[in-house]
PDB file of C-alpha atoms and ligand atoms in Angstrom:
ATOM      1  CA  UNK A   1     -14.257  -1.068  10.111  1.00  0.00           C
ATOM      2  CA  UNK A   2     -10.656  -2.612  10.560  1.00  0.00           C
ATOM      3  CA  UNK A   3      -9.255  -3.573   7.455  1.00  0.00           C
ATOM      4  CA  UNK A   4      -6.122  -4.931   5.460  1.00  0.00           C
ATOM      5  CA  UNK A   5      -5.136  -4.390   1.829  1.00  0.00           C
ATOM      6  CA  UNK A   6      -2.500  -6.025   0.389  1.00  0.00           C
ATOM      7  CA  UNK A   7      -1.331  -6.832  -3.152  1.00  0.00           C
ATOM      8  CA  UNK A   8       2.109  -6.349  -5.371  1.00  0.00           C
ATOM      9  CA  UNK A   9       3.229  -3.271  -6.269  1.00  0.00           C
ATOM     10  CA  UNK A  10       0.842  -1.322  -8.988  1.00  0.00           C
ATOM     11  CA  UNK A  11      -2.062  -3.422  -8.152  1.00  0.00           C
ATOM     12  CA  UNK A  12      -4.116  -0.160  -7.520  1.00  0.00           C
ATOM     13  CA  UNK A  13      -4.452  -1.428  -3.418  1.00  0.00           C
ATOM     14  CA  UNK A  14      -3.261   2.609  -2.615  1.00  0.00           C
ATOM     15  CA  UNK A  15      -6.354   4.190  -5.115  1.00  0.00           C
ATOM     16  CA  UNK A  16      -8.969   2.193  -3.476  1.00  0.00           C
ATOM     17  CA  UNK A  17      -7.796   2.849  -0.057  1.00  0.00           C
ATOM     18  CA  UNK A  18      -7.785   6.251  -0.800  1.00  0.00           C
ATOM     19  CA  UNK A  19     -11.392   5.866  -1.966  1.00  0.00           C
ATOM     20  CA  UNK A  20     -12.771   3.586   0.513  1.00  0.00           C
ATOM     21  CA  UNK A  21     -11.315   6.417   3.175  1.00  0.00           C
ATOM     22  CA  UNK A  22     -13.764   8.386   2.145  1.00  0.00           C
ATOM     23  CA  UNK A  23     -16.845   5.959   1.621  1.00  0.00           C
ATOM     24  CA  UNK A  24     -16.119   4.899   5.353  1.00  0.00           C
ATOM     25  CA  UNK A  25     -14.528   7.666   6.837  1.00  0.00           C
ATOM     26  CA  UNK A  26     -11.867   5.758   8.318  1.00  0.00           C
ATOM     27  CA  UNK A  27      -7.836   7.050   7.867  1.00  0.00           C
ATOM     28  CA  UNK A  28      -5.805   5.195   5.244  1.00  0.00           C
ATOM     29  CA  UNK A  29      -2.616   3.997   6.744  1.00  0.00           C
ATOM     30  CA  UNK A  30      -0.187   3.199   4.022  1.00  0.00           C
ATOM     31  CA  UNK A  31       3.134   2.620   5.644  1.00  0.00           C
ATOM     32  CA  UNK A  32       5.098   3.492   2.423  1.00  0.00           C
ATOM     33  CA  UNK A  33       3.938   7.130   1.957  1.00  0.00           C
ATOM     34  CA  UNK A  34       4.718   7.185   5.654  1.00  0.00           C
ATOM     35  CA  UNK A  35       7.945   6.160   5.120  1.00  0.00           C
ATOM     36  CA  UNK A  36       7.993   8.507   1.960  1.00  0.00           C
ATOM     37  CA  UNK A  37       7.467  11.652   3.997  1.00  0.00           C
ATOM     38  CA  UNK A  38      10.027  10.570   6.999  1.00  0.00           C
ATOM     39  CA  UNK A  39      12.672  10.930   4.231  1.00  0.00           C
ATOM     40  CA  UNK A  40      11.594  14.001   2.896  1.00  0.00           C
ATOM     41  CA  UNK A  41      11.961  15.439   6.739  1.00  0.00           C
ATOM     42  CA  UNK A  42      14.840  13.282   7.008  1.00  0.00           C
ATOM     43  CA  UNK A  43      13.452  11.877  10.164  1.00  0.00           C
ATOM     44  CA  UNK A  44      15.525   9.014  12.089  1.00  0.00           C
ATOM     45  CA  UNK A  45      13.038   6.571  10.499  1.00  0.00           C
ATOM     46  CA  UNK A  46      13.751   8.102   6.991  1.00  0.00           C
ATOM     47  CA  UNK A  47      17.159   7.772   7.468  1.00  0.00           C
ATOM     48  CA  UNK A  48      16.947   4.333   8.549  1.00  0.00           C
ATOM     49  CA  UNK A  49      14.448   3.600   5.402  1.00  0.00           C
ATOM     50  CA  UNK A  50      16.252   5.297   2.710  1.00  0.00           C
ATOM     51  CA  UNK A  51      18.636   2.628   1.632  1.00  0.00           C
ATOM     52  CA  UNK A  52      16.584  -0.028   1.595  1.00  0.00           C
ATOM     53  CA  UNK A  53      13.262   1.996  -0.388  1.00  0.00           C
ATOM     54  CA  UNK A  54      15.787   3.053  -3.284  1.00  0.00           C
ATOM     55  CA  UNK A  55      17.080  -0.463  -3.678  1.00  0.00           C
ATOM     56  CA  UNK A  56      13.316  -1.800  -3.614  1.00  0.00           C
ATOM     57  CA  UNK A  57      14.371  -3.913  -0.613  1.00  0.00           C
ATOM     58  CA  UNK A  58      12.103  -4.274   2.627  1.00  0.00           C
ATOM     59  CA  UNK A  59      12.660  -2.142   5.379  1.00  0.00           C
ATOM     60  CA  UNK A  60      13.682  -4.202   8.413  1.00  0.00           C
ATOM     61  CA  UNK A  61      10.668  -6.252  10.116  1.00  0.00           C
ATOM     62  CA  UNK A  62      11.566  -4.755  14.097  1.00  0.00           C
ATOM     63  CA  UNK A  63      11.247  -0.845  12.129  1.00  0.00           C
ATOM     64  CA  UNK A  64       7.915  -1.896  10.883  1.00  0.00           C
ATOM     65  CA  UNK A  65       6.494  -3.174  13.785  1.00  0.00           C
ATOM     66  CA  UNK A  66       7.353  -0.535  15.626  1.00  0.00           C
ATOM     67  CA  UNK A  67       5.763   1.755  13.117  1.00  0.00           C
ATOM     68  CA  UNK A  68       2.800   0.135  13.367  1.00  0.00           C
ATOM     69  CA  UNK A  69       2.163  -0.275  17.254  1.00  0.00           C
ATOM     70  CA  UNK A  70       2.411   3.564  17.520  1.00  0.00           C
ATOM     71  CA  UNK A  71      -0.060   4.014  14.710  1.00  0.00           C
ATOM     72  CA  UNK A  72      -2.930   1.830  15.626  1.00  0.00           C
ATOM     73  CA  UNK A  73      -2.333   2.973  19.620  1.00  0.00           C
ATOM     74  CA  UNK A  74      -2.817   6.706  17.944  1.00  0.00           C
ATOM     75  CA  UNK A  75      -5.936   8.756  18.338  1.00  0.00           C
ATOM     76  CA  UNK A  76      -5.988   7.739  14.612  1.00  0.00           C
ATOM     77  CA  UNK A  77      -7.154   4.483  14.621  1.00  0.00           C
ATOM     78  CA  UNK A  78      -9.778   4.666  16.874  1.00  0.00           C
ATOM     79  CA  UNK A  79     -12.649   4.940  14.758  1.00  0.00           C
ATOM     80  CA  UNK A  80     -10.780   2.095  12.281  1.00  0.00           C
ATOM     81  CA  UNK A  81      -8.567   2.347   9.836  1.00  0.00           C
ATOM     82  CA  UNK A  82      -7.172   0.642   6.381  1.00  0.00           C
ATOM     83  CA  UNK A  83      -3.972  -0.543   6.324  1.00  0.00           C
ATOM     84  CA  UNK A  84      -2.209  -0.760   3.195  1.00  0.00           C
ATOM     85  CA  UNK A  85       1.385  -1.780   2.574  1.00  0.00           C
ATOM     86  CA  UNK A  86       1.756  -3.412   6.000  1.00  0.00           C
ATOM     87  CA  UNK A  87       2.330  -6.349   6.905  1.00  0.00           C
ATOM     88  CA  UNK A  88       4.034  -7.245   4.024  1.00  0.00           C
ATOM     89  CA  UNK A  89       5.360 -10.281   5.566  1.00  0.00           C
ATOM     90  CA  UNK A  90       4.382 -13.474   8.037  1.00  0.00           C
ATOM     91  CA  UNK A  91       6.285 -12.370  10.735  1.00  0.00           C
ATOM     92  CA  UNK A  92       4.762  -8.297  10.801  1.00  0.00           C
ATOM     93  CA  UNK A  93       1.546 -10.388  10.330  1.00  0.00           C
ATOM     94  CA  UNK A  94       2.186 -12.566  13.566  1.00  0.00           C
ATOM     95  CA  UNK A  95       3.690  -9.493  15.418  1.00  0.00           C
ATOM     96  CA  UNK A  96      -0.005  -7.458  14.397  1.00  0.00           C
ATOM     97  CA  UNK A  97      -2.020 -10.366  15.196  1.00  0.00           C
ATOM     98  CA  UNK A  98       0.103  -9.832  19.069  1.00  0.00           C
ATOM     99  CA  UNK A  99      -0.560  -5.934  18.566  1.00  0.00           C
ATOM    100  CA  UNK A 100      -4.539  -6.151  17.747  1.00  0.00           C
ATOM    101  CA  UNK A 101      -4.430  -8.872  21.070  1.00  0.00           C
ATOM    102  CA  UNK A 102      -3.213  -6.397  23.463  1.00  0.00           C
ATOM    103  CA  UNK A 103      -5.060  -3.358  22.177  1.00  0.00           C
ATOM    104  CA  UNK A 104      -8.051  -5.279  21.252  1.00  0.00           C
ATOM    105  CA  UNK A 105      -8.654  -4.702  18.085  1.00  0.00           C
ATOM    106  CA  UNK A 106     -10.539  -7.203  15.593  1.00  0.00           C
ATOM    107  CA  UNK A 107      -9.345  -6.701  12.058  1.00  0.00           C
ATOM    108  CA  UNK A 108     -13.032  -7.294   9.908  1.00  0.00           C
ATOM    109  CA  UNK A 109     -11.859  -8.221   6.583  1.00  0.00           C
ATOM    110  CA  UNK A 110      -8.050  -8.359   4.570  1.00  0.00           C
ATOM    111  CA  UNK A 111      -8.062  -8.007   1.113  1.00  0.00           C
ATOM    112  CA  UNK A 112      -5.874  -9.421  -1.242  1.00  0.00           C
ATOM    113  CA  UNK A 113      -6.101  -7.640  -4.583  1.00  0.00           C
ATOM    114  CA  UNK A 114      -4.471  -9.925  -7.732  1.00  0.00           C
ATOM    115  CA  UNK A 115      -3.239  -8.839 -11.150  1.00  0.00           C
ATOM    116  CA  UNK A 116      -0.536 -10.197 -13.796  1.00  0.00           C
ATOM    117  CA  UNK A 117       3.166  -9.828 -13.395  1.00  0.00           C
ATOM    118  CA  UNK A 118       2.914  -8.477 -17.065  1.00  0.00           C
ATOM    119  CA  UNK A 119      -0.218  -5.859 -16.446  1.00  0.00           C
ATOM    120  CA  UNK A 120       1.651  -4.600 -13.103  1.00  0.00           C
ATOM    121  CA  UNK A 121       5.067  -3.891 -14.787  1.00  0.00           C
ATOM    122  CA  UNK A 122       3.019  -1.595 -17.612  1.00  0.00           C
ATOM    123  CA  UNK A 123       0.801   0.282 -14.408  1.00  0.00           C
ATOM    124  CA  UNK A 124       3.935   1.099 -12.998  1.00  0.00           C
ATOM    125  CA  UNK A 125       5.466   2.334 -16.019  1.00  0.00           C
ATOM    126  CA  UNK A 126       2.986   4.719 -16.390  1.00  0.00           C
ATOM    127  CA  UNK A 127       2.652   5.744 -12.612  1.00  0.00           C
ATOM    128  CA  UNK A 128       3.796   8.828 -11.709  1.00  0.00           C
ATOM    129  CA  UNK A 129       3.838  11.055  -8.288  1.00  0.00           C
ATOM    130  CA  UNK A 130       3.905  14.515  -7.169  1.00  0.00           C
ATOM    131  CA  UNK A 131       7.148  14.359  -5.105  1.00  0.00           C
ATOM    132  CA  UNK A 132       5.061  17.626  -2.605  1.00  0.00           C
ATOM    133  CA  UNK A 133       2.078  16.366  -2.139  1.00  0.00           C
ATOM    134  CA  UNK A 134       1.969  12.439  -3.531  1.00  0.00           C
ATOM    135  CA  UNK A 135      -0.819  12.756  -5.641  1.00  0.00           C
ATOM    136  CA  UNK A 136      -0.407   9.712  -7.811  1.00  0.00           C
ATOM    137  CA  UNK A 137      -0.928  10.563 -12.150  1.00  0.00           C
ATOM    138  CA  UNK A 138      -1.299   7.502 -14.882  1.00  0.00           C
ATOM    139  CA  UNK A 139       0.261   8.360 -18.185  1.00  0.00           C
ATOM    140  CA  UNK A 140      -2.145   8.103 -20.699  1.00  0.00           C
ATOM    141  CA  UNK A 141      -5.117   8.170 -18.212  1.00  0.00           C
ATOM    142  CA  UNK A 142      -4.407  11.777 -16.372  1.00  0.00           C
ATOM    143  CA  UNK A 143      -4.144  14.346 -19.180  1.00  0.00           C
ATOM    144  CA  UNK A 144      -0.378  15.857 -18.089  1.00  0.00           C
ATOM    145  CA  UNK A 145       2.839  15.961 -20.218  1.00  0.00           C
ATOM    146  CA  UNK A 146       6.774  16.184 -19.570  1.00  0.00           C
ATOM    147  CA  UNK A 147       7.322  19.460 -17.452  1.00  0.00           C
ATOM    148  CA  UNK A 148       3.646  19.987 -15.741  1.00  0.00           C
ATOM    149  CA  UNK A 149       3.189  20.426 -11.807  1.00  0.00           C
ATOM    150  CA  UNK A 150       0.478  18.970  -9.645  1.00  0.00           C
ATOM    151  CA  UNK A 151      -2.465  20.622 -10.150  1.00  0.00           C
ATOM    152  CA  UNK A 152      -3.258  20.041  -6.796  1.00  0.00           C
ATOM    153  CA  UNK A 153      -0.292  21.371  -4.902  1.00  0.00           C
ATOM    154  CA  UNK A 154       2.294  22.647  -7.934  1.00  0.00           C
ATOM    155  CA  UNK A 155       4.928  20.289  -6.765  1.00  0.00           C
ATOM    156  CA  UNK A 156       6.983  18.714  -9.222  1.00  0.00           C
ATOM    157  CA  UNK A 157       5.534  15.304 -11.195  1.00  0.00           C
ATOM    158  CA  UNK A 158       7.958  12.448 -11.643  1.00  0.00           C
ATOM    159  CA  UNK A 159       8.369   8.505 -11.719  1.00  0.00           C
ATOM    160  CA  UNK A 160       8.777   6.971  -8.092  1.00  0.00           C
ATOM    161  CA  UNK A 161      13.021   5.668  -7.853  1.00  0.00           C
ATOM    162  CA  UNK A 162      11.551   2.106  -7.145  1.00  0.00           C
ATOM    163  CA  UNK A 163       9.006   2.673 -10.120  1.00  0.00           C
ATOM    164  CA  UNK A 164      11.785   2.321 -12.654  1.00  0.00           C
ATOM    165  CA  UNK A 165      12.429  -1.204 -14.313  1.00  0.00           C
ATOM    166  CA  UNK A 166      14.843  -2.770 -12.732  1.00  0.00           C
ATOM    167  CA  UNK A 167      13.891  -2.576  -8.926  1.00  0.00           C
ATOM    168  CA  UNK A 168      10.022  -3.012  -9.824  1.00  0.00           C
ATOM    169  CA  UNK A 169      11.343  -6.850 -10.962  1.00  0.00           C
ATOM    170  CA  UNK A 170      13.000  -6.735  -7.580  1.00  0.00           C
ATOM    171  CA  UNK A 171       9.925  -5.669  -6.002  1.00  0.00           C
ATOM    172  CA  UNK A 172       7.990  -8.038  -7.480  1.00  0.00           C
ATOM    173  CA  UNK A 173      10.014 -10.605  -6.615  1.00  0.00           C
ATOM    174  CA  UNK A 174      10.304  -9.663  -3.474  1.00  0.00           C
ATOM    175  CA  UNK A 175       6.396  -9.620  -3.016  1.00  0.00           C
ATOM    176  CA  UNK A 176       5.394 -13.334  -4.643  1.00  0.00           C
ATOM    177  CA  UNK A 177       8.717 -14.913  -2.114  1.00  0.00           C
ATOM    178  CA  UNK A 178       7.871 -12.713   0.908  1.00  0.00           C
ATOM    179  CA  UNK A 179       4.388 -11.307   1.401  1.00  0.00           C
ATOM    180  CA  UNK A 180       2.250 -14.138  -0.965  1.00  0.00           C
ATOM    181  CA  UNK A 181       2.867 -16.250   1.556  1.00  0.00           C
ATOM    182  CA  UNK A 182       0.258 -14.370   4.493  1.00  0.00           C
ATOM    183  CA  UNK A 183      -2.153 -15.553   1.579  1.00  0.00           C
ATOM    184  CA  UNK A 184      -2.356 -18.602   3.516  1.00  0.00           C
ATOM    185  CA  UNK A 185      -1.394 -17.022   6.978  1.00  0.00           C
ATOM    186  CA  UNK A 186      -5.104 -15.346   6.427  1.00  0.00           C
ATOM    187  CA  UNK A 187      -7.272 -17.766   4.121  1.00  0.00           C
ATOM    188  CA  UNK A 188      -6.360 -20.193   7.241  1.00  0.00           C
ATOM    189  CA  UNK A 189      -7.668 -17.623   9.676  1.00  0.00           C
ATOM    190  CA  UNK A 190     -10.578 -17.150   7.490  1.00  0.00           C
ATOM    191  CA  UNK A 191     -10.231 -13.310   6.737  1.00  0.00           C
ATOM    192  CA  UNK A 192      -9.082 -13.257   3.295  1.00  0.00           C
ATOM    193  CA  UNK A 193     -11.233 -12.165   0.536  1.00  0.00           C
ATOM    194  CA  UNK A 194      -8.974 -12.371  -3.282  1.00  0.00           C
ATOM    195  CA  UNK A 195      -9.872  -9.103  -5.107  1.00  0.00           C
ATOM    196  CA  UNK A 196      -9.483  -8.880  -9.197  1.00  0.00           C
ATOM    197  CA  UNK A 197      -7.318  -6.179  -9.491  1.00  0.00           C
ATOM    198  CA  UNK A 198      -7.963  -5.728 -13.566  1.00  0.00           C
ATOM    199  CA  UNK A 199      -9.737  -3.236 -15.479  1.00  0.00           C
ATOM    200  CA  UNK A 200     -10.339   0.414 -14.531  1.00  0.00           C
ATOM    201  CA  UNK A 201     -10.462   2.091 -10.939  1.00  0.00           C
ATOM    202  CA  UNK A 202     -14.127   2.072 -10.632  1.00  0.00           C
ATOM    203  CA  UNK A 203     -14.491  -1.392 -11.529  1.00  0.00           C
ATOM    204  CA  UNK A 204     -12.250  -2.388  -8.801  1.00  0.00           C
ATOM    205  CA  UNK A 205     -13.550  -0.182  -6.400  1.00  0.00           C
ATOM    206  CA  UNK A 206     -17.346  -2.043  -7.389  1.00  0.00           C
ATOM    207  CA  UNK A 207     -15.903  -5.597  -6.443  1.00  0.00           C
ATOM    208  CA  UNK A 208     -14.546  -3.928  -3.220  1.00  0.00           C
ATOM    209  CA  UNK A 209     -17.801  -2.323  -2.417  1.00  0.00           C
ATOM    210  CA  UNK A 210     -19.396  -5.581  -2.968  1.00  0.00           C
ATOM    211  CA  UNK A 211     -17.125  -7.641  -1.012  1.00  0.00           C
ATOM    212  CA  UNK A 212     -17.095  -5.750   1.660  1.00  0.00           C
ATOM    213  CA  UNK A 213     -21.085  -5.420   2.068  1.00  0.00           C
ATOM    214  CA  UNK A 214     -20.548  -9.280   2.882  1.00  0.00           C
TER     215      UNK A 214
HETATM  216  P1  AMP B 301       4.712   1.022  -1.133  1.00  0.00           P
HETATM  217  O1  AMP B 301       4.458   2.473  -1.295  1.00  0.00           O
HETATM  218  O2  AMP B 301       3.682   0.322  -0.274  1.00  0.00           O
HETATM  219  O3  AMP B 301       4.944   0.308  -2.453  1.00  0.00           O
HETATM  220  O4  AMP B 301       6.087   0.883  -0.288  1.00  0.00           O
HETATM  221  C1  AMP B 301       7.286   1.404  -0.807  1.00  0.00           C
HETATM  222  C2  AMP B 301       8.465   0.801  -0.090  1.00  0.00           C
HETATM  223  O5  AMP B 301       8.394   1.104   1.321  1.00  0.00           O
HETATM  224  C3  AMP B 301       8.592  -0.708  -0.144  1.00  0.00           C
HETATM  225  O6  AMP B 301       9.198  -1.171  -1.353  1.00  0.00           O
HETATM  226  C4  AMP B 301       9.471  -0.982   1.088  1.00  0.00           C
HETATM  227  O7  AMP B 301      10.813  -0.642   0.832  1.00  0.00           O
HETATM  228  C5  AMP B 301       8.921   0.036   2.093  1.00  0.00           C
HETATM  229  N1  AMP B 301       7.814  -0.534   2.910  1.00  0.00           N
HETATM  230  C6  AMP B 301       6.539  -0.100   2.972  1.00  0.00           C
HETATM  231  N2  AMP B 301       5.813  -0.847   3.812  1.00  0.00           N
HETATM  232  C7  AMP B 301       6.655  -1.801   4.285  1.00  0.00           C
HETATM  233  C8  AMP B 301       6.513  -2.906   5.184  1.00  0.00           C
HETATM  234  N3  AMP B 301       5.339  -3.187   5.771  1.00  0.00           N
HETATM  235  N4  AMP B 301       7.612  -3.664   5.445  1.00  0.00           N
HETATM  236  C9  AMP B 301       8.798  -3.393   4.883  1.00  0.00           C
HETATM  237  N5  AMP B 301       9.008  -2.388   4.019  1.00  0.00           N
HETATM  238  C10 AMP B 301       7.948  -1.588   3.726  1.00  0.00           C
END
């Protein structure tokens, strides 16, 4: 199964993948913990990424692309995969639709998962990350408080730098000017299934089971 998940910020897209990784055993490709870790090694493509993540800007379409040919031409793919955070714009979704062409690949299904400006700015508020091993805890859902580690991993738990207030408006903003718009790039194409991103994980992950035994 090929598949695309997209959404704002906070909509949950990154806990379902997760999930449905392990209902289909397929890798979940999300291009921001990808771009996460290459800062943490301070990789050319982390440096290249940093400024942009911390301001909550894109990163630059050519980097993405890039990123993404080499992924889906990986051993990793070749059983299927679930994309999530990319392409976060028309033009990464034109260049992937040239990508999937030459390495022929069909995508099966993209997923679009909705949910309130208002409910998305309180989930991120309360999201926070183990900056080792980025295991993701909810405030208020995940029983931690100030000062605990991961209990996975024992790295250090603390708010993303584009979680905080300000650049999460940004983000959003970014999002409903510059990725909404592949809403139509896919609806047209007839791939799109809308997803109801409210209420609690495994009531999203039920509408995704269901919509993608369609
Ligand atoms: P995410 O973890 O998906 O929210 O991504 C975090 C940040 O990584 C974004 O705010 C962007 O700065 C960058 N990023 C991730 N995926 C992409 C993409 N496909 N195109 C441009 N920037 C991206």
């Amino acid at each position: 199964m090929n598949l695309i998940l997209f959404g704002a910020p906070g909509v949950g897209k990154g806990t379902q993948a997760k999930i449905l990784s392990h209902v289909y055993h397929i890798p979940h490709i999300s291009t921001g913990d990808i771009l996460r870790n290459a800062i943490k090694e301070e990789n050319p493509l982390g440096l290249r990424a940093k400024e942009y993540m911390a301001k909550g800007d894109l990163v630059p379409d050519d980097v993405m692309i890039g990123l993404a040919r080499d992924i889906l031409d990986s051993d990793r793919c070749k059983n299927g995969f679930i994309f999530d955070g990319f392409p976060r714009t028309v033009a990464q979704a034109e260049a992937l639709e040239a990508i999937f062409v030459e390495l022929g690949i069909k995508v099966n299904r993209v997923i679009n998962v909705e949910l309130s400006d208002a409910q998305i700015v309180e989930r991120l508020n309360n999201r926070f990350i183990c900056l080792e091993c980025g295991k993701i805890y909810n405030f208020g859902i995940d029983k931690f408080k100030a000062g605990d580690r991961c209990f996975k991993c024992g790295g250090e738990i603390s708010q993303r730098e584009d979680d905080k207030r300000e650049t999460v408006m940004k983000r959003l903003e970014i999002y409903r000017t510059t990725t909404e718009p592949m809403r139509n790039y896919y609806s047209e194409k007839g791939l799109l299934q809308n997803i109801n991103g409210e209420g609690d994980i495994n009531n999203i992950l039920q509408r995704f089971l269901r919509a993608l035994q369609n």
